[in-house]
Coordinates of C-alpha atoms and ligand atoms in Angstrom, one line a residue:
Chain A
X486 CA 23.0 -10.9 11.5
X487 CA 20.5 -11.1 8.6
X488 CA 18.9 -7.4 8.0
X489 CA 15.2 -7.4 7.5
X490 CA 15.2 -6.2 4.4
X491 CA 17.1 -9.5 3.1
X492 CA 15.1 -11.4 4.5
X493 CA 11.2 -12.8 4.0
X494 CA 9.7 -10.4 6.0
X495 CA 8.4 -8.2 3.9
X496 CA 6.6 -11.3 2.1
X497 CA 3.1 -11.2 3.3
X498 CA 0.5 -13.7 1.9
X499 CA -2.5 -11.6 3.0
X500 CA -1.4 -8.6 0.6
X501 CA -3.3 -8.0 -2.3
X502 CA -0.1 -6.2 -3.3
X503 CA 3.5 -7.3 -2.4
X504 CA 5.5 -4.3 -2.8
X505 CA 9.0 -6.1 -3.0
X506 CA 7.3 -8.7 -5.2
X507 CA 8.9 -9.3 -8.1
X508 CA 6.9 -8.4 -11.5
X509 CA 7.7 -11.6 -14.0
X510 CA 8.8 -9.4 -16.7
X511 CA 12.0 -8.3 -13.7
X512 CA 13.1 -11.7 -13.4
X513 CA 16.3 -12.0 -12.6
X514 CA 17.7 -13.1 -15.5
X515 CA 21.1 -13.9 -13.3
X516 CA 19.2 -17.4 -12.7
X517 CA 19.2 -18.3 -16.4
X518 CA 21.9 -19.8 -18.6
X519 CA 21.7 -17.0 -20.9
X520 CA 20.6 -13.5 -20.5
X521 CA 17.4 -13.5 -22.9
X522 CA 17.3 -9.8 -22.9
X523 CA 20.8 -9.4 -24.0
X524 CA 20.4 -12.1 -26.7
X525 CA 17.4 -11.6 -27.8
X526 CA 19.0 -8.1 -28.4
X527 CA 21.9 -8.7 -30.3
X528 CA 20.0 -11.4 -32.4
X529 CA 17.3 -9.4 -33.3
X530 CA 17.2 -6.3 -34.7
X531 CA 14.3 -4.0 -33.0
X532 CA 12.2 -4.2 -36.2
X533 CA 11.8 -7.6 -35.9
X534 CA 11.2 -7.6 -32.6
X535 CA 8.4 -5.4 -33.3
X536 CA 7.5 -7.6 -35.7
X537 CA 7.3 -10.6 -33.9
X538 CA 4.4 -8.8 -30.8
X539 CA 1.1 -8.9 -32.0
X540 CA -1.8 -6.9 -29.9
X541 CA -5.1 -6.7 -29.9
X542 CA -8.2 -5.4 -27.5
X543 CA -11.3 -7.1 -27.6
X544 CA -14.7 -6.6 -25.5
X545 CA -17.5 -9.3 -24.8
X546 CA -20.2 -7.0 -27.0
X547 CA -19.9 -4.0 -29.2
X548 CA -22.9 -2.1 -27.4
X549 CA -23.4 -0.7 -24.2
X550 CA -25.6 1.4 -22.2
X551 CA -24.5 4.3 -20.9
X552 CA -23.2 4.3 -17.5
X553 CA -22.1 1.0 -17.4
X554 CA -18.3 0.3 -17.2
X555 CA -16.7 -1.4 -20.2
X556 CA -14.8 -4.4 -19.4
X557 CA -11.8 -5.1 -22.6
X558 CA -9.0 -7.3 -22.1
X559 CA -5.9 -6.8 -24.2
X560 CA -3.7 -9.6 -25.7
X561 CA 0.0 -9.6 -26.2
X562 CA 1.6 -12.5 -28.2
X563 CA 5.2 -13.3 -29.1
X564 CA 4.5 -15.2 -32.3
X565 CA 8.6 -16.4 -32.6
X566 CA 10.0 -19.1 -30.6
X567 CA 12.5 -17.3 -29.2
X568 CA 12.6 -14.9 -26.4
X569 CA 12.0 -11.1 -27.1
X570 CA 12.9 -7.6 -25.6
X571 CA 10.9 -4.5 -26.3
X572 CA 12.8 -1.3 -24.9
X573 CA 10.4 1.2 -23.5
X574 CA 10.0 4.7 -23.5
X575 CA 10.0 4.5 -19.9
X576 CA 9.1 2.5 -17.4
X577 CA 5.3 2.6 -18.5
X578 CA 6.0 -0.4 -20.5
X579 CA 2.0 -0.4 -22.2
X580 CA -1.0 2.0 -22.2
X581 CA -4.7 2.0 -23.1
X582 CA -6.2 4.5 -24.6
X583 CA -9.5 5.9 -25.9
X584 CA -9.9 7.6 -28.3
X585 CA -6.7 8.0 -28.0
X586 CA -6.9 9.9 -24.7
X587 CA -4.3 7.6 -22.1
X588 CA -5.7 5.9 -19.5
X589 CA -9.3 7.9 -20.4
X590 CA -7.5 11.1 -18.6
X591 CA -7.1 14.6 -19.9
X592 CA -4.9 15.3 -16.8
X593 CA -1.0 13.6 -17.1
X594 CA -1.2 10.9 -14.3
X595 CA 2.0 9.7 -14.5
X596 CA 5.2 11.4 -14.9
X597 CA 7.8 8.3 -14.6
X598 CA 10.8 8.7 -14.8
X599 CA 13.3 9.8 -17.4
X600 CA 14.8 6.4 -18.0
X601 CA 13.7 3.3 -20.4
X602 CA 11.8 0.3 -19.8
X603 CA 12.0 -3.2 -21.0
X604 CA 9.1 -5.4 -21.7
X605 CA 10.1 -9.1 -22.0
X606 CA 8.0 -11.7 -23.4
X607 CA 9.0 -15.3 -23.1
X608 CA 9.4 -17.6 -26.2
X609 CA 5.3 -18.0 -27.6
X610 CA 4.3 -15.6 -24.8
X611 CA 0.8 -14.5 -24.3
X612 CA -0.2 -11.8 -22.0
X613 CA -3.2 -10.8 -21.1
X614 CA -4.5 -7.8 -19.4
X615 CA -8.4 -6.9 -18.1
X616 CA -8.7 -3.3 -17.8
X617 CA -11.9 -1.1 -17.7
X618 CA -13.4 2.2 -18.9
X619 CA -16.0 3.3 -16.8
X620 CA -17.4 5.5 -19.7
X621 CA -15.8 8.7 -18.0
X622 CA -13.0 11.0 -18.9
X623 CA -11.2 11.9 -15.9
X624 CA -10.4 16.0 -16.7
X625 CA -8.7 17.4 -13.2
X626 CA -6.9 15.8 -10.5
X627 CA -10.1 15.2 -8.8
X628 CA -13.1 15.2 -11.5
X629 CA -14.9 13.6 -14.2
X630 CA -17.0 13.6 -16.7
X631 CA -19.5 11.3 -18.3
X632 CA -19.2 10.0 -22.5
X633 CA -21.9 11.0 -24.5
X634 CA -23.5 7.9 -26.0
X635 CA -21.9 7.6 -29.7
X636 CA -19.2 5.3 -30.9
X637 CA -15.1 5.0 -29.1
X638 CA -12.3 3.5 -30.4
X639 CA -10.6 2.0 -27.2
X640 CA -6.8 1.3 -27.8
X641 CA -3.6 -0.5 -26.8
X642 CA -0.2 0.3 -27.4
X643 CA 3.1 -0.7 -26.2
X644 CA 4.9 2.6 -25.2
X645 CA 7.5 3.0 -28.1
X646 CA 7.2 5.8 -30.5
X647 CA 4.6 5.4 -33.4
X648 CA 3.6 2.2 -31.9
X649 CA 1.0 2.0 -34.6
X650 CA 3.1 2.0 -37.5
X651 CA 5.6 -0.6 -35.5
X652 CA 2.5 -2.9 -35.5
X653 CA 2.3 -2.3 -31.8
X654 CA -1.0 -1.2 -31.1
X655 CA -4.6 -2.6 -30.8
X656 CA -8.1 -1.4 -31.4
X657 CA -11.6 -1.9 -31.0
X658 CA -14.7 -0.1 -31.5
X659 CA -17.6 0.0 -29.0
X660 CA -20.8 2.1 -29.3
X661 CA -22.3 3.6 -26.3
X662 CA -25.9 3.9 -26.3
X663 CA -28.4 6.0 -24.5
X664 CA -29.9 3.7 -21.3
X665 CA -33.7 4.5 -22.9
X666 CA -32.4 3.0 -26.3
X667 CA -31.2 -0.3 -24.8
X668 CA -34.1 -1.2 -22.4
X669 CA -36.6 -0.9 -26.2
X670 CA -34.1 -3.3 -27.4
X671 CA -35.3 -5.5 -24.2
X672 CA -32.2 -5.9 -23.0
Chain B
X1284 CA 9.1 18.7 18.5
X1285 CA 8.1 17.5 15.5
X1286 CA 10.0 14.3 14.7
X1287 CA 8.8 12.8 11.1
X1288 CA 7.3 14.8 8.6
X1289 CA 5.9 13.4 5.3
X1290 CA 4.8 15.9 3.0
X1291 CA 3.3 14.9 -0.4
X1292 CA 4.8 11.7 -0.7
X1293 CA 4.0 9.5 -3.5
X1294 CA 5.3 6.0 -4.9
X1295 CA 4.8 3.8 -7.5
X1296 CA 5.5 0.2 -8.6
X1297 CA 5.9 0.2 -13.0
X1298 CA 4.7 -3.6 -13.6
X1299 CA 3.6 -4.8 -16.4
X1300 CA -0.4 -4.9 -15.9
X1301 CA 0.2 -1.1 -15.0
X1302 CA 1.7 1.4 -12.9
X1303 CA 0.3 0.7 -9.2
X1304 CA 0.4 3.9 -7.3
X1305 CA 0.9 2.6 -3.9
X1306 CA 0.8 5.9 -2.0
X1307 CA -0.9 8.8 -3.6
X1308 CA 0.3 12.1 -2.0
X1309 CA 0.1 11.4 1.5
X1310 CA 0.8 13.9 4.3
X1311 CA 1.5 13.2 8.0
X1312 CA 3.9 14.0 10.7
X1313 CA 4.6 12.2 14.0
X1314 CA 5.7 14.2 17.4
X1315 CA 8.6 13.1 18.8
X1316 CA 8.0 10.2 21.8
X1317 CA 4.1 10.2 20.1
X1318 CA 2.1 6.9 19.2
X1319 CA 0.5 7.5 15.6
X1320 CA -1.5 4.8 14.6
X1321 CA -2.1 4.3 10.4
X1322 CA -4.9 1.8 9.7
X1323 CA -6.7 0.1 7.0
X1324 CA -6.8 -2.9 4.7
X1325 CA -4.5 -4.9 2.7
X1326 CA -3.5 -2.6 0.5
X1327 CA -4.3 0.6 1.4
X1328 CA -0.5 1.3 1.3
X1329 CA 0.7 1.3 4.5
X1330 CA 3.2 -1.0 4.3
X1331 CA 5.0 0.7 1.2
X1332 CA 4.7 4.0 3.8
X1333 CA 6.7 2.4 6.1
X1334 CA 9.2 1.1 3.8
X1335 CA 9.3 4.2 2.1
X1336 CA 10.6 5.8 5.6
X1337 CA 13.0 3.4 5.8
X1338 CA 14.1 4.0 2.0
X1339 CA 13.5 0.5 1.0
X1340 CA 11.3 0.4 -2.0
X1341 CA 12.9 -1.6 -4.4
X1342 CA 12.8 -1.4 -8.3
X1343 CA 10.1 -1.7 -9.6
X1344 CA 8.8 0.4 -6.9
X1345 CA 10.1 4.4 -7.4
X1346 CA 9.2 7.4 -4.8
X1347 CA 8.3 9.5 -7.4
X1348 CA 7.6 12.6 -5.5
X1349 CA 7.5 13.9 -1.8
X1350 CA 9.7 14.8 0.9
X1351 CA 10.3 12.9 4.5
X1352 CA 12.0 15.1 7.1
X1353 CA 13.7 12.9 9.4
X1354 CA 14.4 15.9 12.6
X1355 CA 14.4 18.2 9.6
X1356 CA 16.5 16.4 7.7
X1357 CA 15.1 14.4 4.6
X1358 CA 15.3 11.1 4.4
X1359 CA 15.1 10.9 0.4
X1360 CA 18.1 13.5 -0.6
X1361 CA 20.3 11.1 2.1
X1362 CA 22.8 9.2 0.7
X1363 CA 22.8 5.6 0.9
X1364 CA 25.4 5.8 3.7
X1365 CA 23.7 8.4 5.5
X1366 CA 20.6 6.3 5.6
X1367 CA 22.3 3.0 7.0
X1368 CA 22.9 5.0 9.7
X1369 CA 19.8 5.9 10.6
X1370 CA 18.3 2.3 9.6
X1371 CA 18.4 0.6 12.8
X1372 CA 20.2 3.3 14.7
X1373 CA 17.2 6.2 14.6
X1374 CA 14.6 4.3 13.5
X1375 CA 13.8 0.8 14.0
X1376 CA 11.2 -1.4 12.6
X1377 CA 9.2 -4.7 13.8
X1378 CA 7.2 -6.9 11.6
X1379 CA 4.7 -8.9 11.9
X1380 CA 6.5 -12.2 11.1
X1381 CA 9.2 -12.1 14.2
X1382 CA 10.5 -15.2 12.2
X1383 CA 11.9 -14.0 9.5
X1384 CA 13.0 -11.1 11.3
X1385 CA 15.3 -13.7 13.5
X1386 CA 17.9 -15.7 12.1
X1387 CA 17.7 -19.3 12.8
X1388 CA 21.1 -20.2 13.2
X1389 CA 22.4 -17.7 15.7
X1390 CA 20.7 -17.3 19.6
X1391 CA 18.3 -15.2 20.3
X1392 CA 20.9 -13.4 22.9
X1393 CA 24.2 -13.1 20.3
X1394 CA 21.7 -11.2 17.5
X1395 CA 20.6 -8.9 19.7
X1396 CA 23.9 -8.3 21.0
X1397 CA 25.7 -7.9 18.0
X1398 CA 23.1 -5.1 16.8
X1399 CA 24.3 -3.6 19.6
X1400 CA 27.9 -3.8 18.9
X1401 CA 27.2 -2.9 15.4
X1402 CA 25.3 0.4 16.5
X1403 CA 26.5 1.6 19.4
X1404 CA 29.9 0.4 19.7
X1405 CA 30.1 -1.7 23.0
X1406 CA 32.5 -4.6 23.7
X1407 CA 31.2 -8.2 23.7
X1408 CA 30.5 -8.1 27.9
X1409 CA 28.8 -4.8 27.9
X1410 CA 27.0 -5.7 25.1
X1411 CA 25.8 -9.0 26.6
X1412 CA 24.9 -7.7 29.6
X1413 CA 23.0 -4.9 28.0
X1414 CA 21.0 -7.8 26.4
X1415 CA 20.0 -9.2 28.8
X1416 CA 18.6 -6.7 30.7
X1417 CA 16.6 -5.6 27.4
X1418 CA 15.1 -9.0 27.3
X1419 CA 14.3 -8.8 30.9
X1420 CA 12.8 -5.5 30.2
X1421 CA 10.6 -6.9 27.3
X1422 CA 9.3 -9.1 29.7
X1423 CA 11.3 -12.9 28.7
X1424 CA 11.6 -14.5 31.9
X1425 CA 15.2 -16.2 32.8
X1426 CA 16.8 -13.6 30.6
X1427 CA 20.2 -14.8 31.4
X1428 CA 19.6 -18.5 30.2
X1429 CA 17.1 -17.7 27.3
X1430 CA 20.3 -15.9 26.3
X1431 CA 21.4 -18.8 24.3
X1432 CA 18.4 -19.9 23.2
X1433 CA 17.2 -20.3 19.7
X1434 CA 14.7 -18.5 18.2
X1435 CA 12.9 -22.2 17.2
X1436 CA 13.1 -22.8 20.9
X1437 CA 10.7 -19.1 21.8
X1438 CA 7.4 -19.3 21.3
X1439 CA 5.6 -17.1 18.6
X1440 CA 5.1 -14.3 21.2
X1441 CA 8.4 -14.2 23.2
X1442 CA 10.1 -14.3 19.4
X1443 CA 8.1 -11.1 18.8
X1444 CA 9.4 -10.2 22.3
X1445 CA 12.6 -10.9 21.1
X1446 CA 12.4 -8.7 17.8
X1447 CA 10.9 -5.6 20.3
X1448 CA 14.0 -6.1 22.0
X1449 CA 16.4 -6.1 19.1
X1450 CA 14.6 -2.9 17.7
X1451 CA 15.1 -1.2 20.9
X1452 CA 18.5 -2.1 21.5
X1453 CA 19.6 1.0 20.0
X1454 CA 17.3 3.5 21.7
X1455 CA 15.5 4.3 18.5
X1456 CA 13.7 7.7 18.1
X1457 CA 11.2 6.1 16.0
X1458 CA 9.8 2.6 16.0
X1459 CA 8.0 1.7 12.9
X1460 CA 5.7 -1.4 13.7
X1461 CA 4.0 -3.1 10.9
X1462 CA 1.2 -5.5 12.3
X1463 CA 3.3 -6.3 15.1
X1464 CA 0.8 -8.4 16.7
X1465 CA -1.2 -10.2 14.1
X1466 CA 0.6 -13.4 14.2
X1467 CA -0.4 -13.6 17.5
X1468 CA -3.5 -14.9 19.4
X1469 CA -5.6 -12.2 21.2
X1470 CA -4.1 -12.8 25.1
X1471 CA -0.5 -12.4 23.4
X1472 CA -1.6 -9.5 21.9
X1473 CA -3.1 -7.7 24.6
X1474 CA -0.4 -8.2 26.5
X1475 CA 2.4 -7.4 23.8
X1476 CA 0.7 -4.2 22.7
X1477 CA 0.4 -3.0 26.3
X1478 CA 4.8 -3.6 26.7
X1479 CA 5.2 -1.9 23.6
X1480 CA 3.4 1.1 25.0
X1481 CA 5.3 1.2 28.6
X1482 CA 8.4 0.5 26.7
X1483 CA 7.9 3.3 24.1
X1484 CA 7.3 5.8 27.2
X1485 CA 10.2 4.3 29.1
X1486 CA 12.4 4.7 26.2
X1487 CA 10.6 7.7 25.1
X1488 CA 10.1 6.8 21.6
X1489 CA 7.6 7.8 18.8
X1490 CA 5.4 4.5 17.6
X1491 CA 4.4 4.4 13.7
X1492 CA 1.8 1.4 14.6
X1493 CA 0.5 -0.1 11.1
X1494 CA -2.2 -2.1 11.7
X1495 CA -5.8 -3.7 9.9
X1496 CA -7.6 -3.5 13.5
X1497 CA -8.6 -0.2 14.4
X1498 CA -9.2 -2.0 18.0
X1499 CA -4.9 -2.5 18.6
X1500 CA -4.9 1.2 17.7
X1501 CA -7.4 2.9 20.3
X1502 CA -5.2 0.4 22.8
X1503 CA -1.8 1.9 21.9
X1504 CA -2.0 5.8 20.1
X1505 CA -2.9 9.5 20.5
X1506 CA -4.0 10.0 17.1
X1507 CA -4.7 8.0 13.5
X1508 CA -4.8 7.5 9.9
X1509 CA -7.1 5.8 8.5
X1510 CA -5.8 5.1 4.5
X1511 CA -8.0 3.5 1.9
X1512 CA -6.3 2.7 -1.7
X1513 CA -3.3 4.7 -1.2
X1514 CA -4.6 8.0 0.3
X1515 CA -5.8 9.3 3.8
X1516 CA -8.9 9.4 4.2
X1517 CA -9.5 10.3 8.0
X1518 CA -7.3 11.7 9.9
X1519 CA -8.1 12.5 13.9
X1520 CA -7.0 11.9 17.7
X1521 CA -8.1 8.6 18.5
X1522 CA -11.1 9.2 20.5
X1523 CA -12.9 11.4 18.5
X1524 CA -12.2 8.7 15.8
X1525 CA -13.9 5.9 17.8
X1526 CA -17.0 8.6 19.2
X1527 CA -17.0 10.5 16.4
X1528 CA -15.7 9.0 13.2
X1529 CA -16.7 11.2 10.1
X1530 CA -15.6 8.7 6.8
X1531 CA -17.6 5.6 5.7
X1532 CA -14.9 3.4 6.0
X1533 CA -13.9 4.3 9.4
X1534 CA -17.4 3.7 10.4
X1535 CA -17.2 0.3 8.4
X1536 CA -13.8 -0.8 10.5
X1537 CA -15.0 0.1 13.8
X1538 CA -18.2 -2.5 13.1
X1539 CA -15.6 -4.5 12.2
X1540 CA -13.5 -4.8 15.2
X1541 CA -13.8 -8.4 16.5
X1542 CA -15.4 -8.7 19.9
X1543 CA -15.8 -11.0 22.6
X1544 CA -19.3 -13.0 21.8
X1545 CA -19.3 -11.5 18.3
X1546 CA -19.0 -14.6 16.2
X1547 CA -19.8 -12.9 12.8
X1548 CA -17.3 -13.4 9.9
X1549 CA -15.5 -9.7 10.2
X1550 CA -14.5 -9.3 6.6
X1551 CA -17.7 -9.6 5.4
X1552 CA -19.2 -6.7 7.5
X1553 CA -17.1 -4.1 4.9
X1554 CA -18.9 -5.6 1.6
X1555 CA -16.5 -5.9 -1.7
X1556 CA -12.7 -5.6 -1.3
X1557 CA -9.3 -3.2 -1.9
X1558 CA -9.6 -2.1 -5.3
X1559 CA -6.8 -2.4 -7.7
X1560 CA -4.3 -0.1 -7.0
X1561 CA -3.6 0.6 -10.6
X1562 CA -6.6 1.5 -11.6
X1563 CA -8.8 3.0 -8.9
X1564 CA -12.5 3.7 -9.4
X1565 CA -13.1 7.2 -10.7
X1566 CA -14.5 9.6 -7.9
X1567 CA -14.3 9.0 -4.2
X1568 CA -12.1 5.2 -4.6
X1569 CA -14.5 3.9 -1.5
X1570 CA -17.7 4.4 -3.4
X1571 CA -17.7 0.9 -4.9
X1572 CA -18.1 -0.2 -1.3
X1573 CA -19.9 2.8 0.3
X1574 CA -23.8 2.2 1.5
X1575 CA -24.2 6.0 1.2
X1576 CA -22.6 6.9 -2.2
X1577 CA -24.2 8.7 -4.8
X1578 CA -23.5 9.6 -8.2
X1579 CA -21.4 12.7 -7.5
X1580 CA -19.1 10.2 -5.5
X1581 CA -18.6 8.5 -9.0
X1582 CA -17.3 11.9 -10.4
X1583 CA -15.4 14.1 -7.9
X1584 CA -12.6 12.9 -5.9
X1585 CA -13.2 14.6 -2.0
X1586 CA -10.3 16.0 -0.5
X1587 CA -9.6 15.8 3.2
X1588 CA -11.6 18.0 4.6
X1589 CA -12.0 19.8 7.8
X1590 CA -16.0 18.4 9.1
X1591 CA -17.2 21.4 10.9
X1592 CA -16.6 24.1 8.1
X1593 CA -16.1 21.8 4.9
X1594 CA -13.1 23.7 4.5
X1595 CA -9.7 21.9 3.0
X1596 CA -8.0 20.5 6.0
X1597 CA -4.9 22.5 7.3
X1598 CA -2.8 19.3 8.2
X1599 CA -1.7 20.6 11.4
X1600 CA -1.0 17.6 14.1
X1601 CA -4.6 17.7 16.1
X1602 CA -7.2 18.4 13.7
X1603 CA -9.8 16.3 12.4
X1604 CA -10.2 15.8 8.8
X1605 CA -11.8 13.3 6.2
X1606 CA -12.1 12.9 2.8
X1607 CA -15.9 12.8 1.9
X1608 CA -18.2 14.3 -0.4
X1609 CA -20.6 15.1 2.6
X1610 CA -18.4 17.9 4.1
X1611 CA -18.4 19.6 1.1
X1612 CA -22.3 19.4 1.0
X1613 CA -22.4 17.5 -2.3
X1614 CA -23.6 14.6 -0.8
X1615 CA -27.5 14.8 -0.9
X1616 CA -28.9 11.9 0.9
X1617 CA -25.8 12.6 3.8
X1618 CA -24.6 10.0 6.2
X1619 CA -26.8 8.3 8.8
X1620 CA -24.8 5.4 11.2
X1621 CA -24.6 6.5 15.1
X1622 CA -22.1 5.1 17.5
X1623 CA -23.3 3.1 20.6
X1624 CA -21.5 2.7 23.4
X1625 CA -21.2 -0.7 24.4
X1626 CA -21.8 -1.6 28.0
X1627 CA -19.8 -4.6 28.7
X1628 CA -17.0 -3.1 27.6
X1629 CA -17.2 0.8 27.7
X1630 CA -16.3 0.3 24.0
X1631 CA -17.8 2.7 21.2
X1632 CA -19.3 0.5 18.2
X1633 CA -20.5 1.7 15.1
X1634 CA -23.9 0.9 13.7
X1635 CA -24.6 1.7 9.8
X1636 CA -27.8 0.4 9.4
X1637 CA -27.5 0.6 5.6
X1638 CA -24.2 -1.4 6.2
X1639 CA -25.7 -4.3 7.5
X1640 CA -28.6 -4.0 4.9
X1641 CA -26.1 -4.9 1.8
X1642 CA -24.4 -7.3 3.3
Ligands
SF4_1225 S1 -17.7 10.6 -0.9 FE1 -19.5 9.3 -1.3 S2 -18.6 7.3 -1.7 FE2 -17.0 8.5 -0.7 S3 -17.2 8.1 1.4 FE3 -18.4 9.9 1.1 S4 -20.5 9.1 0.6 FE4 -19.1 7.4 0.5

């Protein structure tokens, strides 16, 4: 008898989220010819691997009135032709920052578990990823607070230690501006 | 007797656009023989609930904190062997795709037989016979001959039937149904939803019903959930829900229930959609989509709340509780929708007059 679990159901086309869908960086590399993690590992040492991810954040304008949320979408590119393995910290695999507060959040809101991650990017792989700051620093489990208008460095980084110096980590500048200062300019 | 207890029970999916908190510290319990209805959209996390009851949340997915007594016993220090046992045995489960829940290559009569041979040990005669009188008692007429039937040869609602039949093969205490009806047109459904309901009494089971309709619910259980973006955010015995529902969104599913002569596009009558799960809106999560928020929605997250004294709700099995900035009188402009009772069908509706006016 075939068990539920091993079989479609749990497949549902009207999810926005399939929980037992697979994420393309867990794909099981049993299908492929080669394992790409595994080579990629033993033909690369990590710095190169490093090496090889470039990120960057980007946002359509540098100014914004206050209380509007700012859209940024972050790139990930594997510049070599080969397939490349970045082991995690954890299973967080990337997070955004600003000012270098994660995920805009005084409060922890993760706490993953104690084990490491691997982010895979194909041979030439780009990835992107459109997040948004809502101009507000979460600072309990239940509250936040507004940005004063001045200027924020929002950031990207994948989650390895010193992901700046690794060349792993992106970041842009915007300016939030009073509303009153915004509507002179006519916009 | 309390029979399922979930206290605090949170899980998460690690992807790579971001950790999606499916459930976010959700409570609930279920009496034993009870029908508990948990509602709300795509989404919301009901699904991964059910899954998570039955321990099968798959990497990247993680239960990252919580507990699930099982009879007292919980479900997530259980070894993997323990849990097979339960799986099937103690708690069964029925999706809405009876489909892929039946295999194709086997009769309806032999899988349902050897889940009973499997679980409770009987030989291949009693097992047969016990069979068929299950798919007599689920209402498949001819039991004997649509023994050896195969599934392709059931239609979509005696399949479903078929699968209400194999879950209760083995007299489960719990029956976790996840849109059990959905696939089904409205007469099928009426009718299915009314057998699982005898059958659950007959058999004195406990229902988990997971539905988007909050009309299959008020047909089939004692008391709801209503979950929006992971997290409860009404809680209550089903009529006071339908005549006196205290959240937004409640109101906003219940003018959404489909009715006879009620040819309006349902989805749209909730403006906006699910948000994404890994990044929810600061504040109350709802208040993208909620005609009365305000800016304190924007900046404090309500807790569930008991309505009459705005106090934090106890979580005891009959009270009524829901998570909105109003209770805690921070909400300045308050709530205005009534409930009418419709006529034709003795059926509460709700109107939200500012609803309908940002559509
Ligand atoms: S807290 Fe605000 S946004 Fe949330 S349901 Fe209540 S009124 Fe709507």
């Amino acid at each position: 008898m075939r068990r539920i679990y091993e079989s479609g159901a749990l497949h549902r086309d009207d999810e926005h989220f399939t929980p037992n869908k697979r994420d393309r960086s867990y794909r099981p590399q049993a299908l492929r010819s080669l394992n790409s993690t595994r080579l990629s590992r033993s033909l690369l040492p990590n710095r190169f691997g490093y090496r090889a991810i470039s990120i960057s954040v980007s946002t359509p304008r540098e100014e914004f009135a206050s209380d509007t949320a700012i859209p940024f979408q972050v790139t990930m590119k594997n510049t070599l032709p080969v397939p490349v393995t970045v082991p995690t910290n954890s299973p967080v695999l990337w997070t955004w920052d600003v000012d270098g507060t994660t995920n805009a959040s005084r409060v922890p809101l993760h706490d993953p578990p104690e084990e490491s991650g691997a982010f895979v990017f194909d041979r030439g792989e780009r990835k992107q990823f459109t997040k948004g700051w809502q101009q507000l620093f979460r600072v309990s489990e239940s509250e936040w607070e507004p940005a004063e208008p001045g200027e924020y460095t929002i950031g990207a980084e994948v989650n390895v230690d010193n992901a700046d110096k690794k060349g792993l980590r992106g970041t842009t500048t915007v300016r939030i501006v009073p509303e009153t200062a915004t509507d002179a300019d006519g916009r | 007797m309390t029979l399922l207890e979930v206290n605090d029970l949170t899980v998460k999916f690690y992807t790579q656009d971001g950790v999606v908190t499916a459930v976010d510290n959700l409570s609930y319990q279920i009496e034993s023989g009870e029908k508990f209805g948990v509602v709300g959209e795509s989404g919301a996390g009901k699904s991964v609930t059910a899954l998570s009851l039955m321990r099968l949340i798959d990497s990247p997915g993680q239960i990252e904190s919580g507990e699930i007594l099982f009879k007292g016993e919980d479900l997530l220090e259980m070894s993997e062997e323990e849990v097979r046992n339960i799986r099937g045995n103690e708690i069964a489960m029925i999706f809405q795709d009876a489909q892929t829940a039946l295999n194709p290559v086997y009769t309806v009569g032999e899988q349902i037989a050897e889940a009973i041979r499997h679980h409770l040990g009987h030989d291949e005669a009693e097992a047969r016979e016990r069979t068929i009188q299950l798919l007599d008692r689920v209402g498949i007429p001819e039991a004997e001959t649509r023994f050896s039937d195969y599934p392709h040869e059931f239609s979509g609602g005696m399949q479903q039937r078929a699968v209400i039949a194999m879950a209760l093969s083995c007299d489960p205490d719990l029956l976790l149904c996840d849109e059990p009806t959905t696939a089904l047109d409205v007469t099928i459904e009426a009718q299915i939803l009314e057998e699982l309901e005898e059958l659950a009494d007959d058999f004195d089971t406990a229902i988990q019903l997971i539905t988007h309709d909050l009309g299959v619910v008020a047909e089939v259980c004692d008391r709801v959930m209503v979950m929006y973006g992971g997290k409860p955010v009404e809680k209550a015995p089903v009529e006071e829900l339908y005549y006196d529902p205290k959240h937004p969104y409640t109101v906003g599913l219940m003018s959404s229930i489909p009715r006879v002569g009620d040819d309006r596009d349902r989805l749209q009558t909730i403006p906006g959609t699910m948000p994404d799960l890994v990044e929810l809106p600061p504040g109350c999560s709802f208040h993208p989509r909620c005609p009365y928020a305000e800016e304190s929605c924007t900046r404090k997250e309500p807790p569930l709340l008991d309505p009459e004294t705005g106090e934090e709700a106890a979580g005891t099995a009959n009270e009524h509780a829901a998570a909105c900035l109003e209770y805690s009188g921070e909400l300045q402009g308050g709530l205005d929708y009534s409930v009418e009772i419709n006529d034709s069908q003795g059926e509460p509706t709700a109107v939200n007059p500012e609803g309908d006016r940002n559509d």
